[in-house]
Amino acid sequence: MKLLFKQCKIEMLRILRNPYYVFWSLFMPILFYFIFTKVVNTGAPDRAEWQAHYLMSMTTFSVMGSSMMTLGIRMVQERAQGWSTLMRITPLPDSIYFAGQMVGQTFIHLFAIIVIFSAGALINGVTLSIFEWISSGLWILAGSIPFLALGTLVGTMKKVETASAVSNVLYMVLAISGGLWMPLEIMPKLMQTIGQWLPSYNYGNGAWLIVRGEAPALKSVLILLGYFIFFMLLSKYVRRKQEAGVS
């Protein structure tokens, strides 16, 4: 447990010292939240409901990006720099190393949730019940699992530049087409149909329902679980092919 705690601490410090993470996962979501709730007139009939809705959108946007990009790109960097190989010859067990990465990433997600929720309360005075704050936070934390799995898939790429470009494109496409930047209802019918099956929409939808006093839909849970299994199996398959190619 002592080794795991120290490894988690190291991973968290590495992430928080990364300006890329601070910009994309903290600064950008808060900036977008400020613009679309304080500057741009969206014409939402219930302003308080929109402010709570968009707060959930930007929090899921932050955690989704951190899962895909921070984790995935870091894995590519570590392999390219020989860090992963070096860790194998140290006394630190592989299980502790990878567990430290995952647990550390989870704590970073929790930190991002608290920061962005606090920004919503400070910027717009968003008021939710204690149950809604905690429930939506737990949903966002748990729902990030498929995107962590997608991050491990990004982490199988050979070059940092490729991983960065691919993860950025995936991040933006999933965010926009999943209704995190703008409600899915204002998009063309075809986009709405496609969007409802994307992990990003179902991730955000669970939090949107919670702040409206409802429970996340079972369909969203199953879709997210399905994506998690798919991404994990695909990541494992790619890694086996790479290991077989090396040997």
Coordinates of C-alpha atoms in Angstrom, one line a residue:
M1 CA 0.0 0.0 0.0
K2 CA 2.9 2.3 0.7
L3 CA 4.4 1.8 -2.7
L4 CA 0.9 2.3 -4.3
F5 CA 0.4 5.6 -2.4
K6 CA 3.8 6.9 -3.4
Q7 CA 3.3 6.0 -7.0
C8 CA -0.2 7.7 -7.1
K9 CA 1.4 10.8 -5.6
I10 CA 4.1 10.9 -8.2
E11 CA 1.5 10.4 -11.0
M12 CA -0.7 13.2 -9.7
L13 CA 2.2 15.6 -9.4
R14 CA 3.3 14.8 -13.0
I15 CA -0.1 15.5 -14.4
L16 CA -0.7 18.7 -12.4
R17 CA 2.7 20.1 -13.6
N18 CA 1.8 19.5 -17.2
P19 CA 0.6 22.8 -18.8
Y20 CA -1.2 20.8 -21.5
Y21 CA -3.4 19.2 -18.9
V22 CA -4.1 22.5 -17.1
F23 CA -5.0 24.2 -20.4
W24 CA -7.3 21.6 -21.9
S25 CA -8.8 20.0 -18.8
L26 CA -9.2 23.0 -16.5
F27 CA -8.8 26.4 -18.2
M28 CA -10.7 25.6 -21.5
P29 CA -13.9 24.0 -19.9
I30 CA -14.2 26.9 -17.4
L31 CA -13.7 29.5 -20.2
F32 CA -16.3 27.8 -22.4
Y33 CA -18.7 27.7 -19.4
F34 CA -18.2 31.4 -18.8
I35 CA -18.7 32.3 -22.5
F36 CA -21.9 30.2 -23.0
T37 CA -23.6 31.1 -19.8
K38 CA -22.5 34.7 -19.2
V39 CA -21.5 36.2 -22.6
V40 CA -23.5 34.4 -25.4
N41 CA -27.3 34.7 -25.2
T42 CA -28.3 31.1 -25.9
G43 CA -32.0 31.9 -25.6
A44 CA -32.6 29.2 -23.0
P45 CA -36.0 29.6 -21.4
D46 CA -34.8 28.6 -18.0
R47 CA -31.5 30.2 -17.4
A48 CA -30.8 28.4 -14.1
E49 CA -31.5 25.0 -15.6
W50 CA -29.2 25.9 -18.6
Q51 CA -26.4 27.0 -16.3
A52 CA -26.6 23.7 -14.4
H53 CA -26.9 21.7 -17.6
Y54 CA -23.9 23.3 -19.2
L55 CA -21.8 23.0 -16.0
M56 CA -22.3 19.2 -16.3
S57 CA -21.4 19.4 -20.0
M58 CA -18.1 21.2 -19.3
T59 CA -17.2 18.9 -16.4
T60 CA -17.7 15.8 -18.6
F61 CA -15.8 17.5 -21.4
S62 CA -12.9 18.0 -19.0
V63 CA -12.8 14.5 -17.6
M64 CA -13.3 12.9 -21.0
G65 CA -10.4 14.8 -22.4
S66 CA -8.1 14.0 -19.5
S67 CA -8.9 10.3 -19.8
M68 CA -8.2 10.1 -23.5
M69 CA -5.4 12.6 -23.9
T70 CA -3.5 12.9 -20.6
L71 CA -3.3 9.1 -20.1
G72 CA -2.9 8.1 -23.7
I73 CA -0.2 10.6 -24.7
R74 CA 1.7 9.9 -21.4
M75 CA 1.8 6.2 -22.2
V76 CA 3.2 6.9 -25.6
Q77 CA 5.8 9.3 -24.2
E78 CA 6.9 6.8 -21.5
R79 CA 7.3 4.0 -24.1
A80 CA 9.2 6.3 -26.6
Q81 CA 11.6 7.5 -23.9
G82 CA 12.2 4.0 -22.6
W83 CA 10.6 4.8 -19.3
S84 CA 8.3 1.7 -19.4
T85 CA 11.3 -0.6 -20.1
L86 CA 13.3 1.1 -17.2
M87 CA 10.4 0.5 -14.8
R88 CA 10.5 -3.2 -15.5
I89 CA 14.0 -3.6 -14.1
T90 CA 13.2 -1.7 -10.9
P91 CA 11.9 -3.4 -7.8
L92 CA 8.5 -1.7 -8.4
P93 CA 6.0 -4.4 -9.5
D94 CA 4.2 -3.8 -12.8
S95 CA 0.8 -4.1 -11.1
I96 CA 1.7 -1.2 -8.7
Y97 CA 3.0 0.9 -11.6
F98 CA -0.2 0.6 -13.7
A99 CA -2.5 0.7 -10.7
G100 CA -0.7 3.9 -9.6
Q101 CA -1.4 5.4 -13.1
M102 CA -5.1 4.6 -13.0
V103 CA -5.7 5.6 -9.4
G104 CA -3.7 8.8 -9.8
Q105 CA -5.7 9.6 -12.9
T106 CA -8.9 9.0 -11.0
F107 CA -7.9 11.4 -8.3
I108 CA -7.0 14.0 -11.0
H109 CA -10.6 13.5 -12.3
L110 CA -12.0 14.1 -8.9
F111 CA -9.9 17.3 -8.6
A112 CA -11.1 18.5 -12.0
I113 CA -14.8 17.8 -11.0
I114 CA -14.4 19.8 -7.7
V115 CA -12.6 22.7 -9.5
I116 CA -15.2 23.0 -12.3
F117 CA -18.2 22.5 -10.0
S118 CA -16.8 25.3 -7.8
A119 CA -16.4 27.5 -10.8
G120 CA -20.0 27.0 -11.7
A121 CA -21.1 28.0 -8.2
L122 CA -18.9 31.1 -8.2
I123 CA -19.6 32.2 -11.8
N124 CA -23.3 31.7 -11.9
G125 CA -24.3 30.7 -8.4
V126 CA -25.4 27.3 -9.5
T127 CA -27.3 25.7 -6.6
L128 CA -28.0 22.0 -6.5
S129 CA -28.9 19.7 -3.6
I130 CA -26.1 17.9 -1.8
F131 CA -27.4 14.7 -3.3
E132 CA -27.3 16.1 -6.9
W133 CA -23.8 17.5 -6.4
I134 CA -22.5 14.1 -5.1
S135 CA -24.5 12.0 -7.5
S136 CA -23.5 13.9 -10.6
G137 CA -19.8 13.9 -9.5
L138 CA -19.9 10.2 -8.9
W139 CA -21.5 9.6 -12.3
I140 CA -18.9 11.7 -14.0
L141 CA -16.1 9.9 -12.2
A142 CA -17.5 6.4 -12.9
G143 CA -18.6 7.2 -16.5
S144 CA -15.0 8.1 -17.4
I145 CA -14.0 4.4 -17.5
P146 CA -14.8 4.0 -21.3
F147 CA -12.6 7.0 -22.1
L148 CA -9.8 5.7 -19.9
A149 CA -10.0 2.5 -22.0
L150 CA -9.9 4.7 -25.2
G151 CA -6.9 6.4 -23.6
T152 CA -5.1 3.1 -23.4
L153 CA -5.9 2.5 -27.0
V154 CA -4.3 5.9 -27.9
G155 CA -1.4 4.8 -25.8
T156 CA -0.6 2.0 -28.2
M157 CA 0.5 4.4 -30.9
K158 CA 4.2 4.7 -31.6
K159 CA 4.7 8.4 -31.9
V160 CA 3.7 11.2 -29.5
E161 CA 2.8 13.5 -32.4
T162 CA 0.4 10.9 -33.9
A163 CA -1.2 10.2 -30.5
S164 CA -1.6 13.9 -29.9
A165 CA -3.2 14.6 -33.2
V166 CA -5.5 11.6 -33.1
S167 CA -6.6 12.1 -29.5
N168 CA -7.3 15.8 -30.2
V169 CA -9.5 15.0 -33.2
L170 CA -11.4 12.3 -31.3
Y171 CA -11.8 14.6 -28.4
M172 CA -13.3 17.4 -30.4
V173 CA -15.5 15.2 -32.6
L174 CA -16.9 13.3 -29.6
A175 CA -17.5 16.5 -27.7
I176 CA -19.3 18.3 -30.5
S177 CA -21.3 15.4 -31.9
G178 CA -22.2 14.2 -28.4
G179 CA -23.9 17.4 -27.4
L180 CA -21.3 18.6 -24.9
W181 CA -20.8 22.0 -26.6
M182 CA -24.3 22.5 -27.8
P183 CA -27.6 20.6 -27.2
L184 CA -28.0 17.6 -29.5
E185 CA -31.6 18.8 -30.1
I186 CA -30.5 21.8 -32.3
M187 CA -28.4 19.6 -34.6
P188 CA -29.7 18.0 -37.8
K189 CA -31.8 14.8 -37.4
L190 CA -29.0 12.6 -38.7
M191 CA -26.5 14.0 -36.2
Q192 CA -29.1 13.5 -33.4
T193 CA -29.5 9.8 -34.4
I194 CA -25.8 9.2 -34.5
G195 CA -25.1 11.2 -31.4
Q196 CA -27.4 9.3 -29.2
W197 CA -25.2 6.2 -29.7
L198 CA -21.9 7.9 -28.9
P199 CA -20.2 7.4 -25.5
S200 CA -19.9 11.2 -25.1
Y201 CA -23.6 11.9 -25.3
N202 CA -24.5 9.1 -23.0
Y203 CA -21.8 10.2 -20.6
G204 CA -23.2 13.7 -20.5
N205 CA -26.8 12.6 -20.5
G206 CA -26.5 10.8 -17.2
A207 CA -25.3 14.0 -15.5
W208 CA -27.9 16.1 -17.3
L209 CA -30.7 13.8 -16.0
I210 CA -29.3 13.9 -12.4
V211 CA -29.4 17.7 -12.2
R212 CA -33.0 17.6 -13.5
G213 CA -33.9 15.3 -10.6
E214 CA -33.9 12.1 -12.6
A215 CA -31.8 8.9 -12.7
P216 CA -29.3 8.1 -15.5
A217 CA -31.0 6.0 -18.2
L218 CA -30.2 2.3 -18.2
K219 CA -29.5 2.6 -22.0
S220 CA -26.7 5.1 -21.2
V221 CA -25.1 2.7 -18.7
L222 CA -25.2 -0.2 -21.1
I223 CA -23.8 1.8 -24.0
L224 CA -20.9 3.1 -21.9
L225 CA -20.2 -0.4 -20.6
G226 CA -20.3 -1.7 -24.2
Y227 CA -17.8 0.9 -25.3
F228 CA -15.6 0.2 -22.3
I229 CA -15.4 -3.5 -23.2
F230 CA -14.8 -2.8 -26.9
F231 CA -12.0 -0.3 -26.3
M232 CA -10.3 -2.6 -23.7
L233 CA -10.5 -5.6 -26.0
L234 CA -9.2 -3.6 -29.0
S235 CA -6.4 -2.1 -26.9
K236 CA -5.4 -5.6 -25.6
Y237 CA -5.4 -7.0 -29.2
V238 CA -3.2 -4.2 -30.5
R239 CA -0.7 -4.6 -27.7
R240 CA -0.5 -8.3 -28.3
K241 CA 0.1 -7.7 -32.0
Q242 CA 2.9 -5.2 -31.1
E243 CA 4.5 -7.6 -28.7
A244 CA 4.4 -10.4 -31.2
G245 CA 6.0 -8.1 -33.8
V246 CA 8.8 -7.2 -31.4
S247 CA 9.5 -10.8 -30.4

